[in-house]
């Protein structure tokens, strides 16, 4: 079974530039999550989708971050403009459903460096 | 979500058992105990979860205290590939709010395995 695919693996940009990350979840998984992991900390949820609808985006800095999941499959996360403090690993995860007993499957993440 | 407390780091010798503790004194009767681990440069991966009874799978065992205020993840024979950060997370199985399914990570326990 193919896992969660993310690209690019690494990205280096200058502050105030824009960047986009792509995620392809496991086939058939209705729920998709984007997490931000700053060095030395645990992952922090940014946004959760159920199919193509947003379930929770309370932690998403909406002035600069946006995410979409068209057709309820692939998803993109965008930062515009980027700040130095956005340097982190951005992880995408998916699960079969949103039930609290479901396992989450994570991709390897995109490591973003903002200079 | 209720909080968990884990040691920052632990060391183990290869091929010896490892017991990773987690305290969750404010756990509610409907909270599941989940464990995930994160190997270097990878996204977190599911290890095991339980509610009241001890649980075993091919990766590990989960021992839950009778009062459920603490639990222990047991790796029966540590290998070098088990070196990772281990996260203990509580999820309320009756969480019908908008944040169903998402995981709230702490800092976890960094496990080092010596040859």
CSV table of C-alpha atoms in Angstrom, one decimal:
chain,number,residue,atom,x,y,z
A,1,UNK,CA,0.0,0.0,0.0
A,2,UNK,CA,1.4,3.4,-1.0
A,3,UNK,CA,2.0,5.8,1.8
A,4,UNK,CA,1.3,9.5,2.1
A,5,UNK,CA,3.3,11.3,-0.6
A,6,UNK,CA,4.7,14.9,-0.1
A,7,UNK,CA,6.7,17.2,-2.3
A,8,UNK,CA,9.1,18.8,-2.4
A,9,UNK,CA,11.3,17.2,0.2
A,10,UNK,CA,13.2,20.4,0.9
A,11,UNK,CA,12.6,24.0,0.1
A,12,UNK,CA,14.8,27.1,0.7
A,13,UNK,CA,13.3,30.6,0.2
A,14,UNK,CA,13.9,34.1,1.3
A,15,UNK,CA,11.5,35.9,3.7
A,16,UNK,CA,8.5,37.5,2.0
A,17,UNK,CA,8.6,35.0,-0.8
A,18,UNK,CA,5.8,32.5,-1.5
A,19,UNK,CA,5.9,28.7,-1.2
A,20,UNK,CA,3.6,25.8,-1.8
A,21,UNK,CA,3.6,22.2,-0.6
A,22,UNK,CA,1.7,19.3,-2.1
A,23,UNK,CA,0.3,16.2,-0.4
A,24,UNK,CA,-1.3,13.0,-1.9
A,25,UNK,CA,-2.9,11.0,0.9
A,26,UNK,CA,-3.4,7.2,1.0
A,27,UNK,CA,-6.1,6.2,-1.5
A,28,UNK,CA,-9.6,6.1,0.1
A,29,UNK,CA,-8.6,8.2,3.2
A,30,UNK,CA,-11.3,10.8,3.8
A,31,UNK,CA,-9.5,12.9,6.4
A,32,UNK,CA,-6.3,14.9,5.7
A,33,UNK,CA,-4.2,16.9,8.1
A,34,UNK,CA,-1.4,19.4,7.8
A,35,UNK,CA,1.0,19.7,10.7
A,36,UNK,CA,3.9,22.1,11.4
A,37,UNK,CA,6.9,20.8,13.3
A,38,UNK,CA,9.4,23.3,14.6
A,39,UNK,CA,12.8,21.9,15.5
A,40,UNK,CA,12.8,20.3,18.9
A,41,UNK,CA,9.0,20.3,19.3
A,42,UNK,CA,6.2,17.9,18.6
A,43,UNK,CA,4.0,18.5,15.5
A,44,UNK,CA,1.3,21.1,15.7
A,45,UNK,CA,-2.0,20.8,13.8
A,46,UNK,CA,-2.6,23.6,11.2
A,47,UNK,CA,-5.7,22.3,9.4
A,48,UNK,CA,-7.9,19.3,9.1
A,49,UNK,CA,-10.0,18.4,6.1
A,50,UNK,CA,-12.9,15.9,5.9
A,51,UNK,CA,-13.2,15.1,2.2
A,52,UNK,CA,-12.9,18.6,0.7
A,53,UNK,CA,-14.4,20.5,3.6
A,54,UNK,CA,-12.4,22.1,6.4
A,55,UNK,CA,-13.1,20.6,9.9
A,56,UNK,CA,-10.6,22.6,12.0
A,57,UNK,CA,-8.4,25.5,10.9
A,58,UNK,CA,-8.2,27.2,14.3
A,59,UNK,CA,-4.4,27.0,14.4
A,60,UNK,CA,-3.8,28.2,10.9
A,61,UNK,CA,-2.4,31.7,10.6
A,62,UNK,CA,-4.9,32.8,8.0
A,63,UNK,CA,-3.2,36.1,7.2
A,64,UNK,CA,-0.4,34.2,5.4
A,65,UNK,CA,-1.3,30.5,5.3
A,66,UNK,CA,-3.9,28.9,3.0
A,67,UNK,CA,-4.8,25.3,2.2
A,68,UNK,CA,-7.2,23.6,-0.1
A,69,UNK,CA,-8.2,20.1,-0.9
A,70,UNK,CA,-9.9,20.1,-4.3
A,71,UNK,CA,-12.0,17.0,-5.2
A,72,UNK,CA,-11.3,15.6,-1.7
A,73,UNK,CA,-8.0,13.9,-2.6
A,74,UNK,CA,-4.8,15.9,-3.1
A,75,UNK,CA,-4.1,19.0,-1.0
A,76,UNK,CA,-1.8,22.0,-1.2
A,77,UNK,CA,-0.6,24.2,1.6
A,78,UNK,CA,0.6,27.7,0.7
A,79,UNK,CA,2.5,30.4,2.6
A,80,UNK,CA,2.4,33.9,1.3
A,81,UNK,CA,4.5,35.8,2.4
A,82,UNK,CA,6.9,33.6,4.4
A,83,UNK,CA,8.5,34.8,7.6
A,84,UNK,CA,11.6,33.6,9.3
A,85,UNK,CA,9.6,31.8,12.0
A,86,UNK,CA,7.9,29.7,9.3
A,87,UNK,CA,11.1,27.6,9.1
A,88,UNK,CA,9.9,24.1,10.0
A,89,UNK,CA,8.9,20.7,8.7
A,90,UNK,CA,5.4,20.6,7.2
A,91,UNK,CA,3.8,17.2,7.6
A,92,UNK,CA,0.8,15.8,5.8
A,93,UNK,CA,-1.2,13.0,7.4
A,94,UNK,CA,-4.3,11.1,6.4
A,95,UNK,CA,-6.7,8.7,8.0
A,96,UNK,CA,-9.6,6.6,6.8
A,97,UNK,CA,-12.1,8.6,8.8
A,98,UNK,CA,-12.1,11.3,11.5
A,99,UNK,CA,-13.0,9.0,14.4
A,100,UNK,CA,-10.7,9.4,17.4
A,101,UNK,CA,-9.7,5.8,17.2
A,102,UNK,CA,-8.4,5.9,13.7
A,103,UNK,CA,-4.7,5.7,13.0
A,104,UNK,CA,-3.0,8.6,11.3
A,105,UNK,CA,-0.5,7.9,8.5
A,106,UNK,CA,2.1,10.6,8.0
A,107,UNK,CA,4.3,11.5,5.1
A,108,UNK,CA,8.0,12.3,5.4
A,109,UNK,CA,7.3,16.0,5.3
A,110,UNK,CA,8.7,19.1,3.6
A,111,UNK,CA,11.6,20.8,5.3
A,112,UNK,CA,11.2,24.6,4.8
A,113,UNK,CA,14.1,27.0,5.5
A,114,UNK,CA,13.3,30.7,5.3
A,115,UNK,CA,16.4,32.9,5.0
B,1,UNK,CA,-7.6,17.1,25.6
B,2,UNK,CA,-6.0,15.8,28.8
B,3,UNK,CA,-2.3,16.3,29.3
B,4,UNK,CA,0.5,13.7,29.4
B,5,UNK,CA,3.9,13.8,31.0
B,6,UNK,CA,6.9,11.9,29.7
B,7,UNK,CA,10.6,12.0,30.4
B,8,UNK,CA,12.6,14.1,28.0
B,9,UNK,CA,15.0,11.3,27.2
B,10,UNK,CA,15.9,7.7,27.9
B,11,UNK,CA,18.7,5.4,27.0
B,12,UNK,CA,18.6,1.7,26.3
B,13,UNK,CA,21.0,-1.1,25.3
B,14,UNK,CA,20.4,-3.0,22.1
B,15,UNK,CA,18.5,-6.3,22.5
B,16,UNK,CA,17.3,-5.3,26.0
B,17,UNK,CA,13.7,-4.4,26.9
B,18,UNK,CA,12.7,-0.8,27.1
B,19,UNK,CA,9.9,0.6,29.3
B,20,UNK,CA,8.7,4.1,28.3
B,21,UNK,CA,6.5,5.7,31.0
B,22,UNK,CA,3.7,8.2,30.5
B,23,UNK,CA,1.7,9.9,33.3
B,24,UNK,CA,-1.8,11.1,32.6
B,25,UNK,CA,-3.3,11.8,36.0
B,26,UNK,CA,-6.3,13.8,34.6
B,27,UNK,CA,-7.3,11.1,32.1
B,28,UNK,CA,-11.1,10.8,31.6
B,29,UNK,CA,-13.0,7.5,31.4
B,30,UNK,CA,-13.4,7.9,27.7
B,31,UNK,CA,-9.9,8.8,26.7
B,32,UNK,CA,-7.9,6.4,24.5
B,33,UNK,CA,-4.1,6.2,25.1
B,34,UNK,CA,-2.2,6.4,21.8
B,35,UNK,CA,1.5,6.0,21.2
B,36,UNK,CA,3.3,7.3,18.1
B,37,UNK,CA,7.0,7.4,17.3
B,38,UNK,CA,9.0,9.6,15.0
B,39,UNK,CA,12.3,8.3,13.6
B,40,UNK,CA,14.9,10.8,12.5
B,41,UNK,CA,13.9,12.7,9.3
B,42,UNK,CA,10.5,10.9,9.1
B,43,UNK,CA,6.9,11.7,10.0
B,44,UNK,CA,5.4,10.1,13.1
B,45,UNK,CA,4.1,6.5,12.8
B,46,UNK,CA,1.5,4.8,14.8
B,47,UNK,CA,2.7,2.3,17.4
B,48,UNK,CA,-0.2,1.2,19.5
B,49,UNK,CA,-3.3,2.4,21.4
B,50,UNK,CA,-5.6,1.1,24.2
B,51,UNK,CA,-8.4,2.0,26.5
B,52,UNK,CA,-8.3,-0.1,29.7
B,53,UNK,CA,-6.7,-3.5,29.0
B,54,UNK,CA,-3.1,-4.2,28.2
B,55,UNK,CA,-2.5,-4.4,24.4
B,56,UNK,CA,0.0,-6.2,22.3
B,57,UNK,CA,1.0,-5.9,18.7
B,58,UNK,CA,3.9,-6.8,16.5
B,59,UNK,CA,5.7,-3.5,17.4
B,60,UNK,CA,5.2,-3.2,21.1
B,61,UNK,CA,3.1,-3.8,24.2
B,62,UNK,CA,1.0,-1.2,26.1
B,63,UNK,CA,0.6,-1.7,29.9
B,64,UNK,CA,-2.1,0.5,31.4
B,65,UNK,CA,-2.3,1.0,35.2
B,66,UNK,CA,-5.4,-0.1,36.9
B,67,UNK,CA,-6.4,3.5,37.7
B,68,UNK,CA,-5.4,4.5,34.2
B,69,UNK,CA,-3.4,7.4,35.5
B,70,UNK,CA,-0.3,6.1,33.9
B,71,UNK,CA,0.8,3.7,31.1
B,72,UNK,CA,4.0,2.2,29.9
B,73,UNK,CA,5.0,1.4,26.3
B,74,UNK,CA,7.2,-1.7,26.2
B,75,UNK,CA,9.6,-2.6,23.5
B,76,UNK,CA,10.6,-6.2,24.1
B,77,UNK,CA,14.0,-6.1,22.4
B,78,UNK,CA,15.3,-2.7,21.4
B,79,UNK,CA,17.1,-2.5,18.1
B,80,UNK,CA,19.1,0.5,16.7
B,81,UNK,CA,16.1,1.2,14.5
B,82,UNK,CA,13.9,1.9,17.5
B,83,UNK,CA,15.9,5.0,18.3
B,84,UNK,CA,13.2,7.7,17.9
B,85,UNK,CA,11.0,10.2,19.8
B,86,UNK,CA,8.0,8.5,21.4
B,87,UNK,CA,4.8,10.4,21.9
B,88,UNK,CA,2.1,9.4,24.4
B,89,UNK,CA,-1.3,11.1,23.4
B,90,UNK,CA,-4.8,11.0,24.8
B,91,UNK,CA,-7.8,11.0,22.6
B,92,UNK,CA,-11.4,11.2,23.8
B,93,UNK,CA,-13.4,8.6,22.0
B,94,UNK,CA,-16.5,10.7,22.6
B,95,UNK,CA,-15.0,13.8,20.9
B,96,UNK,CA,-17.7,14.8,18.5
B,97,UNK,CA,-16.4,18.3,18.1
B,98,UNK,CA,-14.9,19.7,15.0
B,99,UNK,CA,-11.5,18.4,15.8
B,100,UNK,CA,-12.3,14.7,15.6
B,101,UNK,CA,-9.3,12.6,14.9
B,102,UNK,CA,-6.5,15.1,15.2
B,103,UNK,CA,-3.6,14.3,17.5
B,104,UNK,CA,-2.2,16.9,19.9
B,105,UNK,CA,1.5,16.1,20.3
B,106,UNK,CA,3.7,17.0,23.3
B,107,UNK,CA,7.5,16.9,23.2
B,108,UNK,CA,7.7,13.1,23.7
B,109,UNK,CA,10.6,11.0,25.0
B,110,UNK,CA,13.8,10.7,22.9
B,111,UNK,CA,15.0,7.1,23.1
B,112,UNK,CA,18.6,6.4,22.3
B,113,UNK,CA,19.7,2.8,21.7
B,114,UNK,CA,23.3,1.9,22.3
B,115,UNK,CA,24.9,-1.1,20.5
